PDB file of C-alpha atoms in Angstrom:
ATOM      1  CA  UNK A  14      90.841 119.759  59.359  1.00  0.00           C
ATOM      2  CA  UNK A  15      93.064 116.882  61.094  1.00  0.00           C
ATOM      3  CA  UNK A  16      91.352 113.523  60.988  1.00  0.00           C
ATOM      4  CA  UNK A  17      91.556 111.473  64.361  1.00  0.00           C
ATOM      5  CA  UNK A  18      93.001 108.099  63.935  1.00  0.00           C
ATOM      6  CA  UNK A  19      90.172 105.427  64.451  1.00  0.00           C
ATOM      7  CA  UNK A  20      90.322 103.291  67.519  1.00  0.00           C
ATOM      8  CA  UNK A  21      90.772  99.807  67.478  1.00  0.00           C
ATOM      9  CA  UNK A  22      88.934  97.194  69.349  1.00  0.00           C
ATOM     10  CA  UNK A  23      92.375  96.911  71.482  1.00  0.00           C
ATOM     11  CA  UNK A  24      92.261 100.813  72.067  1.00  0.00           C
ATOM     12  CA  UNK A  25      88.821 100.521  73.606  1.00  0.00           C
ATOM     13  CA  UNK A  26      89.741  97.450  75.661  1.00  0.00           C
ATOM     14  CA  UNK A  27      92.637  99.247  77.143  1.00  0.00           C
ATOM     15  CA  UNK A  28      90.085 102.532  77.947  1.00  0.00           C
ATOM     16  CA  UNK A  29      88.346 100.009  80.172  1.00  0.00           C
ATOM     17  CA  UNK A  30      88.089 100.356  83.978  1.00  0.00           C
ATOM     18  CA  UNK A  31      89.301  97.227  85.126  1.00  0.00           C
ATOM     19  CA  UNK A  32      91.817  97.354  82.411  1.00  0.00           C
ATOM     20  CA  UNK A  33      93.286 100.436  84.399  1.00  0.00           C
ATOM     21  CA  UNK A  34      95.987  99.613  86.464  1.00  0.00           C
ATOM     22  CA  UNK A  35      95.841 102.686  88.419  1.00  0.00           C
ATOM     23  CA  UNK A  36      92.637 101.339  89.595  1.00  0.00           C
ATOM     24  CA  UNK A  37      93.256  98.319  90.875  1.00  0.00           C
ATOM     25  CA  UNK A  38      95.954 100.196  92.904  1.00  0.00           C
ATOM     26  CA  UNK A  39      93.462 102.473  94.010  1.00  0.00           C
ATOM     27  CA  UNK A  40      90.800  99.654  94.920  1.00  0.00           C
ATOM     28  CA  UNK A  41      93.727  97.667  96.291  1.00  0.00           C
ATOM     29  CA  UNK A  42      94.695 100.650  98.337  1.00  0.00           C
ATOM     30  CA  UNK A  43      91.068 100.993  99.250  1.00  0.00           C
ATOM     31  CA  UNK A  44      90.560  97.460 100.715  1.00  0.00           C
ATOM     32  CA  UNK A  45      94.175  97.528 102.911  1.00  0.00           C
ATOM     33  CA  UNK A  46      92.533 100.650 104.629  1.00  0.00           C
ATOM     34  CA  UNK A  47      89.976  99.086 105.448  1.00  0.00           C
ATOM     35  CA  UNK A  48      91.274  95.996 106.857  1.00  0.00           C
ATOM     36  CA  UNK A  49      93.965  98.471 108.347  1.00  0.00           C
ATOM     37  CA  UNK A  50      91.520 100.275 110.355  1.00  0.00           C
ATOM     38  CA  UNK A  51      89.783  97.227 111.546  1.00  0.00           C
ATOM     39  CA  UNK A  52      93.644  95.591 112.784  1.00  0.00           C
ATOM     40  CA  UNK A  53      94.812  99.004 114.349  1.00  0.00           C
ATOM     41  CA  UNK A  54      91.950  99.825 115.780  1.00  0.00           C
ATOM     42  CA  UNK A  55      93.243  98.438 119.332  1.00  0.00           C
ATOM     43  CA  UNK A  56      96.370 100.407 119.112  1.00  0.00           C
ATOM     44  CA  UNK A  57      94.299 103.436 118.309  1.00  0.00           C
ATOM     45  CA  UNK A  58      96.113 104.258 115.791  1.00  0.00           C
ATOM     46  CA  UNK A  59      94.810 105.284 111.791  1.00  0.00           C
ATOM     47  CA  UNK A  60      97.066 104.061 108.879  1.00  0.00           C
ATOM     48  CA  UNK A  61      99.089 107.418 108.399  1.00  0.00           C
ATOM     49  CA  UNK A  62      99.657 107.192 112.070  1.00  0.00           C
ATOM     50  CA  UNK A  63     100.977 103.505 111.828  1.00  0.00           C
ATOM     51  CA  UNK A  64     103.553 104.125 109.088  1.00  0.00           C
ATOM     52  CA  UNK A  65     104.874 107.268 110.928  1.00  0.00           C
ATOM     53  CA  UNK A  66     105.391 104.795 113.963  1.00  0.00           C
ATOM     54  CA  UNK A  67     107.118 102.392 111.612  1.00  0.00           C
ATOM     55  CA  UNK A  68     109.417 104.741 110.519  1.00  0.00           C
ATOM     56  CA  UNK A  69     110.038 105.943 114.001  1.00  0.00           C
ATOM     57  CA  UNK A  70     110.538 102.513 115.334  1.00  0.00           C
ATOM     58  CA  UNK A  71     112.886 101.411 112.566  1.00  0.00           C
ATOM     59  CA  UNK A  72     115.631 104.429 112.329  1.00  0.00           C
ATOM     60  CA  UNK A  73     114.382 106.540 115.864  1.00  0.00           C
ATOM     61  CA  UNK A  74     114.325 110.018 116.588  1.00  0.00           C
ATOM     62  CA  UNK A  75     114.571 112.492 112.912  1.00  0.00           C
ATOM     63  CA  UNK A  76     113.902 115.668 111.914  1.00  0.00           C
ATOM     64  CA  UNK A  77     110.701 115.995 110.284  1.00  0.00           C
ATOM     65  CA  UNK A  78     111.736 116.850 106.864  1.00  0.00           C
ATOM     66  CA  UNK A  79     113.506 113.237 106.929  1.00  0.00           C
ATOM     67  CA  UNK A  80     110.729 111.454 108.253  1.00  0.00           C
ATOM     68  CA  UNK A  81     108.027 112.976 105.549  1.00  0.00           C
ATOM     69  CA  UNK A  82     110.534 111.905 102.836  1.00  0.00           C
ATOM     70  CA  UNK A  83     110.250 108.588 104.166  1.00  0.00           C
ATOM     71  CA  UNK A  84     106.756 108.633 104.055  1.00  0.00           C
ATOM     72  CA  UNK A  85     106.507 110.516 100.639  1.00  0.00           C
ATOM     73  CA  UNK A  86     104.522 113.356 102.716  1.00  0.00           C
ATOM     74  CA  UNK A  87     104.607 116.866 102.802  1.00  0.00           C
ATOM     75  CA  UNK A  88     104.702 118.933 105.539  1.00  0.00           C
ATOM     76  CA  UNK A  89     101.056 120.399 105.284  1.00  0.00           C
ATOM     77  CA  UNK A  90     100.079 116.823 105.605  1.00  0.00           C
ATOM     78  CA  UNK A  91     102.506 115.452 108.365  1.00  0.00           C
ATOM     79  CA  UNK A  92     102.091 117.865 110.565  1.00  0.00           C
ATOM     80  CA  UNK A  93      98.554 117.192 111.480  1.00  0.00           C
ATOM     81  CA  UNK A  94      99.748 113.292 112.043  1.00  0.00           C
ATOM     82  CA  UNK A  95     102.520 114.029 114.410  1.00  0.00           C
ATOM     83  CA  UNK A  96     100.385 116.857 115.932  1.00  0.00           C
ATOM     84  CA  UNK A  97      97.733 114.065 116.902  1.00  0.00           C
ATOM     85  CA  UNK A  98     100.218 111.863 117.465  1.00  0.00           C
ATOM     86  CA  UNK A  99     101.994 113.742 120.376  1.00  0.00           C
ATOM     87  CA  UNK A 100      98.668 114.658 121.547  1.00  0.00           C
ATOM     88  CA  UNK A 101      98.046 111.383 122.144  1.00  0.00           C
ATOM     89  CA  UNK A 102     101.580 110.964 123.906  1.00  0.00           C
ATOM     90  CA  UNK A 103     103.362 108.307 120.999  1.00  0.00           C
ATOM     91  CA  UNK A 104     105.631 111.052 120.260  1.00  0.00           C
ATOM     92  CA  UNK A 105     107.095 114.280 121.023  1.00  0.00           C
ATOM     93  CA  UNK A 106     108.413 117.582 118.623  1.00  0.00           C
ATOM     94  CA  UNK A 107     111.517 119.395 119.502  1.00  0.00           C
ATOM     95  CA  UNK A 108     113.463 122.222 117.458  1.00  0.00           C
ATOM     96  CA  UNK A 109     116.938 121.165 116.970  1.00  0.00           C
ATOM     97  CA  UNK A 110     118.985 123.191 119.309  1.00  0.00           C
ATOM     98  CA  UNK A 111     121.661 123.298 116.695  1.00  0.00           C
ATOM     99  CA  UNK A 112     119.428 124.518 114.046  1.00  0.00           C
ATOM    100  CA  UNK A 113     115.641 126.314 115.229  1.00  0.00           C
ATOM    101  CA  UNK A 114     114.547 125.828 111.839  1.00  0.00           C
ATOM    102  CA  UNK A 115     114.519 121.949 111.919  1.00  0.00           C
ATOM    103  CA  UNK A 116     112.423 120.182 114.356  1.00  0.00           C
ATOM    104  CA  UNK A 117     112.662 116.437 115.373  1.00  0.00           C
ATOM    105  CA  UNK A 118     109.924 113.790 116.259  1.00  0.00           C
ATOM    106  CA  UNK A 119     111.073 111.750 119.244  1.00  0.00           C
ATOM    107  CA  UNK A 120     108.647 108.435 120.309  1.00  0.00           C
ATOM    108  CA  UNK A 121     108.179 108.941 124.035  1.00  0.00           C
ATOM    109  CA  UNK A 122     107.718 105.849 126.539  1.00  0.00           C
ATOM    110  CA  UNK A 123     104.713 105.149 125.562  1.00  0.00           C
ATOM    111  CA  UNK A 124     104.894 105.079 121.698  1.00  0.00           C
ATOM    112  CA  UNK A 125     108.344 103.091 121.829  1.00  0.00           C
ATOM    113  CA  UNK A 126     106.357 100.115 124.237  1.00  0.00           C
ATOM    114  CA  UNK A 127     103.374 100.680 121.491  1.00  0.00           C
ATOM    115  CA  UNK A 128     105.796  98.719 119.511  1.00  0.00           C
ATOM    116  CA  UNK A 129     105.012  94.904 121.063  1.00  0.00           C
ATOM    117  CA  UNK A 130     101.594  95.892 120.430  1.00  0.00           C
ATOM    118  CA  UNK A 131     102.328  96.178 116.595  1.00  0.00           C
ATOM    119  CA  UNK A 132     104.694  93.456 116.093  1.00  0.00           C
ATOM    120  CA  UNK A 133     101.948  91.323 115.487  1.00  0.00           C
ATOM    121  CA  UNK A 134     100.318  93.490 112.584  1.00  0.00           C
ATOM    122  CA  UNK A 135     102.554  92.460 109.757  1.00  0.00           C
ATOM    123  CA  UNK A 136     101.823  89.395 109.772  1.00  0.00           C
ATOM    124  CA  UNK A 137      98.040  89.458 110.130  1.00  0.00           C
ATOM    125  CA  UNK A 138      97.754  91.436 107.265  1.00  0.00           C
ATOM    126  CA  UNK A 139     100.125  89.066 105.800  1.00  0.00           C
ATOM    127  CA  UNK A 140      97.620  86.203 106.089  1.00  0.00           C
ATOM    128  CA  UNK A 141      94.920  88.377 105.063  1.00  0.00           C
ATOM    129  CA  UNK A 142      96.168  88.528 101.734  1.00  0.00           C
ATOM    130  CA  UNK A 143      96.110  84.718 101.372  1.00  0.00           C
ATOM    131  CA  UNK A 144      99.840  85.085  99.380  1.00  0.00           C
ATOM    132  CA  UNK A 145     102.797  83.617  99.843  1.00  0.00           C
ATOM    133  CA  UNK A 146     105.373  85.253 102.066  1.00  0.00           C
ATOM    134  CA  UNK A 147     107.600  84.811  98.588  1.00  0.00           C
ATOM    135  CA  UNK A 148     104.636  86.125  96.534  1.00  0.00           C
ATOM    136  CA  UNK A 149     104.275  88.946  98.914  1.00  0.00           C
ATOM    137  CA  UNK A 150     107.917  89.764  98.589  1.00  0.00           C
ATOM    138  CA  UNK A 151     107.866  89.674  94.852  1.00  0.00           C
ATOM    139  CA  UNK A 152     104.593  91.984  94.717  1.00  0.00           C
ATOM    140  CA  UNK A 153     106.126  94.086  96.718  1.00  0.00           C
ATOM    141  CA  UNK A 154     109.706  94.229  94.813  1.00  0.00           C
ATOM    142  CA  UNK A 155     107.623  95.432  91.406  1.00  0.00           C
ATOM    143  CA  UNK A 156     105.413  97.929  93.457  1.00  0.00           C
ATOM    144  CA  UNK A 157     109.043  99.755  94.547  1.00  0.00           C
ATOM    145  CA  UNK A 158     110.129  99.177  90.415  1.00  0.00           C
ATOM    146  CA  UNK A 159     106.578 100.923  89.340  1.00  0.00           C
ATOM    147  CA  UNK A 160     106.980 103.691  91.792  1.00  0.00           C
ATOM    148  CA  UNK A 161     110.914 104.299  90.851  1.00  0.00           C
ATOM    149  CA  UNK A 162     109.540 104.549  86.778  1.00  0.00           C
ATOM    150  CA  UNK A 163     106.661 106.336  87.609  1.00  0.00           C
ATOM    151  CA  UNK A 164     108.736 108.824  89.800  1.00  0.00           C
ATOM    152  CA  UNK A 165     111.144 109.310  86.899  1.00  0.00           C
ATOM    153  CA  UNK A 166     108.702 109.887  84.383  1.00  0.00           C
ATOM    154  CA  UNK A 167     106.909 112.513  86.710  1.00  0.00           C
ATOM    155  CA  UNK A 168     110.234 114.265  87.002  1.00  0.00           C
ATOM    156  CA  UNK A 169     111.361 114.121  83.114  1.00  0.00           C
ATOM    157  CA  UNK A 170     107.828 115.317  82.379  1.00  0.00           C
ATOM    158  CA  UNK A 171     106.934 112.075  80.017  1.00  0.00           C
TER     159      UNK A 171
END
């Protein structure tokens, strides 16, 4: 019979909740929805929604498959966004007439003059925060880092 190594005092301090940074991600994550659905709730638009706008706004029409690797989606789960989205009139799908298989998300009139609307977004949530444009900046700097190690572990298995 193997005997488990004892914890130490550190060991259960680290198996604490709010020692857990994948918590205060989540509960971090938790609390910008919120606030999220309260400042785009005159654009009609929900968070997912948003960030497929941003994405549209910034580079313009794409095929899907490009814009759900922006987003770090999958197609079972952007579909339904740009579904509601065009159903709403923000955006249209066309297949690619060089390729049928790909289809492309275009903003229409009205989601490209949605765009004034939202300008004003970034930096309300901004202020929310009560940070620092520069502390902002560097928060968000090792967020990418974190995601770029955590990605690489994922894909070498750790």
């Amino acid at each position: 019979m193997t005997e488990q190594p004892t914890a130490t005092p550190a060991d259960q301090d680290f198996l604490r909740l709010d020692g857990q940074i994948c918590f205060s991600l989540n509960a971090a994550t938790r609390a910008f929805g919120g606030l999220y659905r309260i400042v785009l709730k005159d654009l009609g638009l929900t968070y997912p929604q948003y960030l497929v706008m941003l994405v549209l706004w910034e580079h313009g029409e794409m095929p899907v498959k490009q814009l759900g690797h922006h987003l770090r989606l999958d197609s079972g789960t952007l579909s339904p966004l740009l579904k509601r989205l065009e159903a709403t009139g923000l955006i249209r799908r066309e297949r690619s007439a060089e390729d049928e298989r790909s289809v492309h998300a275009h903003l229409t009139e009205a989601g490209t003059a949605l765009r004034s609307q939202a300008a004003a977004i970034p930096r309300r949530i901004a202020t929310a925060t009560g940070f620092e444009l520069a502390e902002i900046r560097d928060l968000q700097s090792r967020l990418d880092r974190l995601t770029t190690a955590l990605d690489a572990a994922t894909e070498s298995g750790l």
